[in-house]
Amino acid sequence: MTGAVIVAILVATLAPAGSPSAAADIRPRHHPVTAEGLADLPALDPVMDCADVTGLDLDGVTDAPVTIRSATVSTTGAPAPYCDVRGTIAPADTIAMRLPVSGWTQRYVQTGCGGLCGSSNINYTQASTCPPIADGTIAAATTDMGHQGQNDGSWAAHNPQAQIDFAYRGVHVTSQVARAIITRFYGRPPVYSYFNGCSDGGREALMEAQRFPEDFDGIAAGAPANNMVVQNTFHHAWNVLTNLDKNGDYVLLSAKLPLIHGAVLAACDGLDGVPDGVIDDPRRCDFDPATLRCASGQAPSTCLSPAEAGVVRRLHDGAVDARGQRLEPAIAHEWGSEPEWFLFVPTAQGQTVGSENFVLGFARYLGYPNVVNPGWRLSDLKFTVESFWKTVQSSSYLSAMDPDLGGFQRDGGKLLLWHGWNDQHISPEGTLAYYDAMRKTMGRQAVDTFTRLYLFPGVAHCGGGEGPNSFDILTPVMAWVESGREPGKIIASNVANGAVTRTRPVYPYPTVARYDGTGSIDDAANFVAHTPRQESRSDYHWLGERLYSHGYQTRCTAVGTKLVCRPSETWLTRRA
């Protein structure tokens, strides 16, 4: 080992965990590369016993005291033994870590948390087949983001620090502490650090790239809930309210969803040249639900009433005010996603659908700064311009919509955005709008140096759906970071009873897969890349489009039971 490397290791070991990538000075400049494009790094063993992790002095690693409660060797949920570390970053961020007890390949991955979080479970969303994860040679961590359980949002009541930890602090301090523990456990810091998350985990991923660009070398952000406040108010409330008649009864019930889906596929499935039950770009589908309206004497089970057809149209189009002004990006639910609409279309009258629960838990305790209102109802949300700007004030700390990732780019970071076209929770149009805002803000060429976007046909929220829905999103990020191999096609699969039934390539946007005319349409080998001469365009104009900008975000502190955010005045606060 050279003296320079020894010095670099000592400096990295002693440097604050929040400083710019401590591993940067010791990354191998010339190293072999695996077939997947990953650096073939030497495997290391720990320099201390697992049980001794509880005795580590972590003072000064982050902005608050750290307590390690337990460290025991385990094999639960992993292919190889690891040191299972559990601890707390004050005041209440629970962290969980997995540190391989042998053969660590000098990488760290932090996983995100979905919903409103509240649990610290490592979940390798769409990355379980990534080689260092599959063979158990990667160090990993996650956090509950400052609160435990209570996914109804009540944890946020009169608890501003929990709101800050959920908004952005919890993930950041976890990355600082995890890297410090890894450095002590193995005698050197990770050479590469990654973040992988979907849904709220996707929001967390983008929050890291925006607010703490030095934390990770590569980030995979799936189906990001980065427009969180609009998502958990106007979007999900519209899902419910637009389907109620004047008596408060549901107009459309889920028994009609197969009928609607069949008609959509009949109209649009063949647009990509392959009738396979999947629409590769729903924006090209010009389906009109009025074509399903019942003719005189037609059995109601085989058609839609005028009211039902109207609901279908409004669910697809998304929330608007009385004048038709959009209160969320256009197309809330893509054509082809109808089998997933059970999230907000009930099977029977009297049911409470998932969308309603999302809004209530959020709006009552978290959505409005320093407001706790357990009696709040969906009817309290007004679909007006005035109500919109009042509601989105908490976007300044909860949402992750800043398109200027210059800091992340300058630090050499790589970002993969991805979304399923059939996502029933979060519209892929929001991710497209964010990507478009990035290119307008930073320039298309600049964005292309560090970001790729993948849209997976037929895939629902973070997975599932009728399209090929199993894939590895993390290895392409690692290869881009570690060897400069730019992400290309990703093979997505359908798997039934342990057997692969269909594979399909998915290419970086705007390129799509096209059947070459030979062989099975269920074999990815029979598809080629096709870049349309003109991109299918989305309409990104809506009332809140300026939220995709730089300069209105705030940082907050807890003062007693109040949340105090700075700067106190931005263009957003002036709209309230």
XYZ file of C-alpha atoms in Angstrom:
576
model
C 0.000 0.000 0.000
C 1.459 3.398 -0.958
C 1.971 6.155 1.547
C -0.373 8.407 -0.407
C -3.141 5.875 -0.121
C -2.516 5.423 3.612
C -2.719 9.188 4.128
C -5.873 9.379 2.029
C -7.475 6.649 4.108
C -6.594 8.397 7.362
C -7.913 11.719 6.073
C -11.112 10.109 4.863
C -11.531 8.272 8.168
C -11.175 11.436 10.210
C -13.058 13.791 7.890
C -16.620 14.742 8.829
C -19.066 12.342 7.246
C -20.981 15.210 5.695
C -18.009 16.577 3.809
C -17.731 16.104 0.035
C -17.212 12.457 -0.826
C -14.344 11.400 1.420
C -13.717 8.502 -0.932
C -12.954 10.758 -3.874
C -9.189 10.833 -3.205
C -8.834 7.057 -2.971
C -10.968 5.938 -5.890
C -8.972 3.680 -8.196
C -7.978 5.567 -11.310
C -7.244 2.375 -13.245
C -9.147 -0.742 -12.316
C -10.626 -3.795 -13.994
C -14.304 -3.649 -14.846
C -16.844 -6.451 -14.632
C -19.130 -7.478 -17.479
C -21.842 -5.283 -15.921
C -19.535 -2.247 -16.038
C -18.847 -2.225 -12.288
C -15.413 -1.580 -10.827
C -13.841 -4.861 -9.757
C -12.892 -3.651 -6.290
C -11.018 -5.780 -3.753
C -13.293 -7.381 -1.161
C -12.551 -6.363 2.426
C -13.303 -7.827 5.832
C -14.152 -5.782 8.937
C -11.403 -4.529 11.236
C -13.605 -4.852 14.315
C -16.197 -7.236 15.724
C -19.855 -6.626 14.963
C -20.793 -6.363 18.642
C -18.229 -3.581 19.138
C -20.153 -1.241 16.824
C -22.339 -0.361 19.817
C -19.313 1.217 21.472
C -18.359 3.546 18.622
C -17.911 7.216 19.484
C -19.954 9.061 16.853
C -19.910 12.517 18.415
C -19.700 15.237 15.798
C -20.550 12.965 12.878
C -23.810 14.806 12.304
C -25.832 17.602 13.885
C -27.161 15.566 16.841
C -26.145 12.711 19.164
C -26.143 9.158 17.795
C -26.999 6.088 19.849
C -26.246 2.573 18.589
C -28.654 0.259 20.409
C -27.624 -3.101 18.975
C -25.236 -4.790 16.576
C -25.633 -8.517 15.970
C -24.727 -10.919 13.184
C -27.756 -11.972 11.127
C -28.694 -13.642 7.848
C -32.332 -12.517 7.732
C -33.357 -11.243 4.299
C -29.868 -11.412 2.804
C -27.765 -13.992 0.939
C -24.779 -13.705 3.292
C -24.197 -12.939 6.990
C -24.117 -9.297 7.962
C -23.827 -7.119 11.022
C -27.335 -5.889 11.745
C -26.949 -2.433 13.269
C -29.833 -0.538 14.876
C -29.631 2.929 16.289
C -31.103 6.400 16.642
C -30.030 9.825 15.480
C -31.528 12.336 17.909
C -34.216 13.119 18.368
C -36.005 10.170 16.735
C -34.495 9.013 13.427
C -34.274 5.247 13.660
C -31.621 3.792 11.365
C -31.011 0.214 10.276
C -27.791 -1.018 8.647
C -26.486 -4.203 7.069
C -22.696 -4.530 7.062
C -21.299 -7.685 5.397
C -19.115 -9.572 7.881
C -16.853 -10.652 5.037
C -16.229 -9.752 1.410
C -17.430 -6.125 1.463
C -16.850 -4.696 -2.028
C -16.478 -1.111 -0.808
C -19.920 0.156 -1.865
C -22.735 1.668 0.159
C -26.392 1.879 -0.848
C -29.094 3.684 1.100
C -32.688 2.752 0.396
C -35.723 4.982 0.530
C -38.992 4.679 2.399
C -42.506 4.834 0.928
C -45.753 6.499 1.938
C -45.308 8.684 5.001
C -42.611 6.265 6.157
C -42.458 5.421 9.887
C -40.472 2.177 9.560
C -36.817 1.376 8.956
C -36.832 -1.584 6.574
C -34.174 -1.943 3.894
C -36.011 -2.441 0.591
C -34.052 -2.779 -2.645
C -36.874 -1.647 -4.928
C -36.187 -2.881 -8.483
C -32.551 -3.560 -7.543
C -32.553 -6.963 -5.855
C -30.684 -8.517 -8.805
C -27.942 -5.870 -8.785
C -24.779 -8.035 -8.364
C -23.407 -6.558 -5.094
C -26.892 -6.755 -3.580
C -27.627 -10.237 -4.907
C -24.408 -11.642 -3.479
C -24.571 -9.749 -0.189
C -21.331 -7.801 -0.587
C -22.759 -4.292 -0.262
C -23.252 -2.212 2.885
C -26.759 -0.805 3.205
C -28.849 1.441 5.435
C -32.217 3.122 5.720
C -34.213 5.272 8.137
C -37.789 5.726 9.335
C -37.314 9.470 8.781
C -37.930 10.580 12.332
C -41.127 8.854 13.405
C -42.473 5.384 14.019
C -45.691 3.939 12.618
C -48.782 6.110 12.353
C -48.977 6.277 8.562
C -52.119 8.375 9.031
C -49.938 11.441 9.540
C -50.851 11.977 13.191
C -47.171 11.717 14.111
C -46.708 15.202 12.649
C -49.178 16.896 15.019
C -47.352 19.559 17.071
C -44.070 17.850 16.176
C -42.172 20.164 13.839
C -38.882 18.284 14.171
C -40.546 15.103 12.911
C -41.824 17.092 9.941
C -38.326 18.401 9.187
C -36.861 14.916 9.450
C -39.514 13.576 7.094
C -39.103 16.479 4.695
C -35.350 16.254 4.160
C -33.165 15.871 7.279
C -33.661 12.189 8.135
C -32.207 10.792 4.920
C -29.256 13.197 5.007
C -28.161 12.536 8.601
C -28.547 8.805 8.005
C -26.115 9.015 5.109
C -23.612 10.847 7.316
C -23.850 8.380 10.173
C -23.898 5.287 7.960
C -20.724 6.314 6.140
C -19.001 7.038 9.442
C -19.915 3.611 10.823
C -18.806 1.911 7.615
C -15.469 3.747 7.799
C -14.838 2.568 11.364
C -16.097 -0.968 10.753
C -13.950 -1.669 7.690
C -11.101 0.780 8.313
C -11.909 2.802 5.218
C -14.893 4.659 3.744
C -17.001 3.367 0.881
C -15.458 4.079 -2.490
C -18.926 4.616 -3.993
C -22.217 5.595 -2.355
C -25.681 5.214 -3.894
C -29.314 5.948 -3.105
C -32.247 3.935 -4.418
C -35.885 4.755 -3.709
C -39.358 4.745 -5.214
C -42.537 6.740 -4.500
C -41.721 8.822 -1.426
C -38.316 7.174 -1.754
C -38.120 8.824 -5.173
C -38.894 12.163 -3.556
C -36.182 11.486 -0.981
C -33.776 10.686 -3.814
C -34.420 13.991 -5.572
C -34.321 15.883 -2.277
C -30.826 14.513 -1.747
C -29.689 15.548 -5.234
C -31.147 19.023 -4.711
C -30.247 19.816 -1.094
C -27.291 17.536 -0.294
C -25.564 16.833 -3.619
C -22.398 15.568 -1.938
C -24.089 12.624 -0.174
C -24.287 10.158 -3.079
C -22.368 9.390 -6.248
C -25.355 7.825 -7.979
C -29.103 8.031 -7.435
C -32.029 6.000 -8.768
C -35.302 7.899 -8.279
C -38.407 5.882 -9.121
C -41.968 7.242 -9.461
C -40.953 10.247 -7.366
C -43.582 11.865 -5.181
C -41.583 15.076 -5.535
C -44.740 17.150 -6.076
C -45.872 15.789 -2.732
C -48.290 18.473 -1.594
C -50.300 18.628 -4.815
C -50.166 14.838 -5.021
C -51.639 14.305 -1.557
C -54.283 17.003 -1.828
C -55.702 17.974 -5.207
C -54.662 14.844 -7.110
C -55.999 12.203 -4.746
C -58.968 14.299 -3.610
C -60.018 14.723 -7.241
C -59.860 10.943 -7.660
C -62.607 10.663 -5.054
C -64.714 13.799 -5.419
C -65.061 13.729 -9.201
C -66.646 10.270 -8.861
C -69.421 11.340 -6.473
C -72.932 12.350 -7.486
C -75.007 15.040 -5.787
C -76.121 12.512 -3.142
C -72.559 11.529 -2.289
C -72.772 8.130 -4.001
C -70.071 6.796 -6.287
C -70.880 7.036 -9.984
C -68.276 4.592 -11.325
C -67.615 1.254 -9.624
C -64.694 -1.061 -10.320
C -66.835 -3.674 -12.110
C -66.697 -1.377 -15.146
C -62.883 -1.108 -15.216
C -62.286 -4.247 -17.357
C -64.783 -2.938 -19.914
C -63.003 0.408 -20.101
C -59.571 -1.194 -20.273
C -60.619 -3.504 -23.073
C -61.901 -0.587 -25.104
C -58.695 1.385 -24.527
C -56.551 -1.533 -25.698
C -58.772 -2.069 -28.736
C -58.259 1.555 -29.694
C -54.573 1.972 -28.895
C -52.718 -1.286 -28.233
C -51.639 -1.650 -31.848
C -50.194 1.848 -32.215
C -46.695 0.501 -31.529
C -47.121 -2.285 -34.091
C -47.482 -5.064 -31.519
C -50.886 -6.003 -30.037
C -49.547 -7.306 -26.723
C -51.848 -5.801 -24.092
C -49.425 -2.960 -23.343
C -49.384 0.620 -24.651
C -45.785 1.777 -24.999
C -46.568 5.531 -24.966
C -50.069 6.335 -23.694
C -49.784 9.952 -24.831
C -50.330 8.704 -28.379
C -53.657 7.151 -27.358
C -56.607 9.366 -28.247
C -59.308 7.350 -26.511
C -62.752 8.850 -25.995
C -64.770 7.217 -23.187
C -67.943 8.601 -24.794
C -67.615 5.785 -27.355
C -68.713 3.418 -24.574
C -71.963 5.238 -23.815
C -74.960 2.953 -23.754
C -77.211 2.747 -26.756
C -80.960 2.427 -26.327
C -81.785 -0.979 -24.857
C -78.138 -1.978 -24.317
C -77.368 -3.975 -21.165
C -75.837 -1.555 -18.604
C -73.068 -4.031 -17.770
C -71.714 -3.731 -21.314
C -71.526 0.065 -21.572
C -71.189 3.313 -19.649
C -73.852 5.779 -18.648
C -73.167 9.402 -19.615
C -72.232 10.090 -15.994
C -69.809 7.155 -15.888
C -68.171 8.196 -19.155
C -67.742 11.687 -17.724
C -66.029 10.302 -14.620
C -63.619 8.263 -16.754
C -62.672 11.336 -18.747
C -62.134 13.449 -15.622
C -60.067 10.775 -13.882
C -57.802 10.623 -16.900
C -57.513 14.397 -17.327
C -56.933 15.357 -13.673
C -57.961 18.110 -11.271
C -59.238 21.450 -12.546
C -61.043 24.451 -11.112
C -64.512 25.580 -12.194
C -63.017 27.428 -15.177
C -61.058 24.395 -16.362
C -57.658 25.647 -15.155
C -55.433 22.700 -14.280
C -54.544 22.210 -10.629
C -52.082 19.416 -11.415
C -50.079 18.443 -14.515
C -52.292 17.235 -17.354
C -53.154 13.522 -17.496
C -53.537 12.252 -13.947
C -54.005 8.621 -15.056
C -52.725 7.355 -18.386
C -54.873 5.360 -20.779
C -54.056 1.694 -20.234
C -53.755 1.970 -16.460
C -57.450 1.228 -15.786
C -56.867 -2.163 -14.067
C -55.012 -0.253 -11.335
C -57.806 2.252 -10.689
C -59.149 0.190 -7.800
C -57.006 2.508 -5.671
C -59.730 5.149 -6.049
C -62.668 3.409 -7.777
C -64.498 1.267 -5.187
C -66.152 -2.083 -5.666
C -69.315 -1.025 -3.808
C -71.042 1.990 -2.284
C -69.982 2.953 1.217
C -66.332 2.034 0.833
C -63.488 4.381 1.687
C -60.919 4.228 -1.090
C -57.165 4.532 -0.734
C -57.026 7.990 -2.281
C -59.263 9.404 0.443
C -57.078 7.966 3.194
C -53.977 9.487 1.593
C -55.501 12.958 1.582
C -56.940 12.824 5.086
C -53.728 11.619 6.719
C -51.711 14.269 4.954
C -53.965 17.315 5.081
C -55.014 16.947 8.695
C -51.529 16.967 10.190
C -48.805 17.634 7.631
C -50.051 19.508 4.602
C -50.585 22.993 6.062
C -47.724 24.580 8.026
C -48.420 24.674 11.776
C -52.021 23.528 11.319
C -53.485 20.468 13.063
C -57.088 19.723 12.153
C -58.207 16.116 12.877
C -61.719 16.969 11.690
C -60.653 18.067 8.203
C -62.669 16.468 5.370
C -62.216 16.219 1.623
C -65.049 18.705 1.188
C -62.873 21.300 2.953
C -60.528 21.350 -0.018
C -61.723 23.908 -2.542
C -60.708 23.514 -6.173
C -59.955 27.191 -6.663
C -56.880 29.271 -7.454
C -56.937 30.862 -3.988
C -57.175 27.479 -2.276
C -54.382 26.089 -4.446
C -51.808 28.685 -3.395
C -52.818 28.393 0.240
C -52.480 24.619 0.103
C -49.091 24.390 -1.590
C -47.214 26.575 0.920
C -45.710 23.485 2.547
C -44.135 22.628 -0.808
C -41.259 24.903 0.217
C -39.900 22.156 2.467
C -41.843 18.983 1.616
C -41.601 18.939 -2.170
C -38.471 18.192 -4.199
C -39.079 20.072 -7.432
C -35.974 22.236 -7.866
C -34.743 21.426 -11.402
C -31.305 22.964 -10.886
C -29.062 20.013 -10.006
C -25.882 21.886 -10.823
C -24.282 20.963 -7.505
C -24.952 17.273 -8.024
C -23.638 17.470 -11.579
C -20.461 19.271 -10.498
C -19.822 16.611 -7.853
C -19.913 14.000 -10.622
C -23.267 12.546 -9.578
C -25.367 10.391 -11.899
C -29.168 10.270 -11.792
C -31.622 7.740 -13.201
C -35.246 8.838 -13.145
C -37.786 6.104 -13.849
C -41.543 5.682 -13.835
C -44.147 3.118 -14.811
C -46.568 4.375 -17.473
C -49.483 2.672 -15.648
C -48.755 4.200 -12.234
C -52.056 4.558 -10.376
C -50.643 6.627 -7.478
C -48.341 9.176 -9.095
C -48.704 10.257 -12.686
C -45.621 9.780 -14.878
C -46.492 13.164 -16.354
C -45.089 14.740 -13.191
C -41.738 13.038 -13.750
C -41.792 14.099 -17.391
C -42.543 17.660 -16.284
C -39.615 17.602 -13.862
C -37.277 16.221 -16.530
C -38.463 18.898 -18.955
C -37.862 21.572 -16.308
C -34.346 20.240 -15.757
C -33.570 20.526 -19.460
C -34.989 24.047 -19.662
C -33.115 25.163 -16.537
C -29.735 23.503 -17.088
C -29.774 22.943 -20.822
C -30.436 19.686 -22.618
C -26.766 18.911 -23.212
C -25.855 19.475 -19.572
C -28.674 17.223 -18.354
C -27.642 14.492 -20.770
C -24.206 14.322 -19.122
C -25.603 13.031 -15.827
C -29.319 12.123 -16.116
C -31.377 9.472 -17.884
C -35.147 8.929 -17.797
C -36.800 5.527 -18.275
C -40.543 4.999 -18.759
C -41.704 1.391 -18.368
C -44.785 0.451 -20.447
C -47.582 -1.242 -18.535
C -45.845 -0.937 -15.151
C -47.874 0.237 -12.154
C -46.645 2.063 -9.046
C -43.026 1.016 -8.395
C -43.781 -2.404 -9.906
C -46.641 -4.703 -10.802
C -48.995 -4.023 -13.671
C -49.517 -5.858 -16.941
C -46.251 -4.865 -18.598
C -42.810 -6.376 -17.935
C -42.423 -5.184 -14.361
C -39.240 -6.700 -12.947
C -35.898 -5.057 -13.721
C -32.622 -3.830 -12.252
C -32.457 -0.051 -12.104
C -29.369 0.271 -9.882
C -26.654 -1.539 -11.831
C -26.830 0.970 -14.732
C -26.293 3.799 -12.221
C -23.316 2.023 -10.701
C -21.767 1.290 -14.087
C -22.167 4.936 -15.134
C -20.480 6.126 -11.942
C -17.745 3.500 -11.764
C -16.664 2.994 -15.365
C -18.375 5.746 -17.330
C -20.587 3.257 -19.160
C -23.630 5.283 -20.147
C -26.962 3.613 -19.433
C -28.530 1.903 -22.424
C -31.351 -0.593 -22.615
C -32.746 -2.161 -19.465
C -34.366 -5.572 -19.837
C -37.708 -5.767 -18.046
C -39.419 -9.110 -17.419
C -42.741 -10.613 -16.501
C -42.292 -13.469 -14.048
C -45.019 -15.973 -13.132
C -44.497 -18.840 -10.706
C -40.769 -18.303 -10.859
C -40.617 -18.497 -14.660
C -39.927 -15.601 -17.027
C -42.858 -15.281 -19.435
C -41.913 -12.093 -21.298
C -38.914 -9.811 -21.670
C -38.800 -6.404 -23.263
C -36.058 -3.777 -23.617
C -36.697 -0.298 -22.246
C -34.492 2.507 -23.549
C -33.648 5.965 -22.213
C -36.393 8.464 -23.059
C -37.444 9.357 -25.722
C -36.243 6.145 -27.423
C -38.723 3.259 -27.412
C -38.588 -0.434 -28.302
C -39.915 -1.594 -31.674
C -40.542 -5.164 -32.782
C -38.192 -6.150 -35.610
C -40.822 -8.397 -37.207
C -39.208 -11.746 -36.443
C -39.637 -14.230 -33.618
C -41.675 -14.047 -30.458
C -42.995 -10.718 -29.252
C -42.253 -11.987 -25.728
C -38.481 -12.025 -26.324
C -36.498 -8.810 -25.845
C -33.987 -10.008 -28.444
C -36.575 -9.341 -31.147
C -36.877 -5.630 -30.400
C -34.706 -2.727 -31.516
C -34.303 0.879 -30.411
C -36.409 3.473 -32.204
C -36.225 7.213 -31.553
C -39.305 9.027 -32.882
C -38.582 11.943 -35.183
C -40.808 14.010 -32.946
C -41.249 13.389 -29.234
C -44.790 12.826 -28.072
C -45.421 16.084 -26.299
C -47.030 16.563 -22.953
C -48.675 19.822 -21.960
C -46.732 21.021 -18.943
C -48.804 24.168 -18.437
C -50.794 24.144 -15.202
C -51.394 26.508 -12.309
C -48.415 25.318 -10.253
C -45.830 24.914 -13.010
C -43.603 27.551 -11.401
C -43.073 25.100 -8.535
C -40.606 23.422 -10.912
C -38.116 26.210 -10.279
C -35.198 27.257 -8.117
C -35.450 29.717 -5.275
C -38.632 29.177 -3.253
C -37.416 26.256 -1.131
C -36.854 26.857 2.576
C -34.972 25.286 5.469
C -36.837 24.938 8.707
C -36.188 24.706 12.425
C -38.375 23.552 15.296
C -39.225 26.287 17.779
C -41.335 24.702 20.480
C -44.308 23.212 18.679
C -43.933 25.511 15.685
C -42.174 25.111 12.375
C -40.145 28.210 11.445
C -38.787 28.304 7.902
C -36.280 30.599 6.205
C -36.345 32.614 4.070
C -39.635 33.815 5.476
C -40.656 35.374 2.173
C -40.367 33.965 -1.347
C -42.502 34.270 -4.468
C -44.472 31.300 -3.124
C -45.333 32.887 0.221
C -46.449 36.015 -1.598
C -49.034 33.929 -3.473
C -50.673 32.695 -0.274
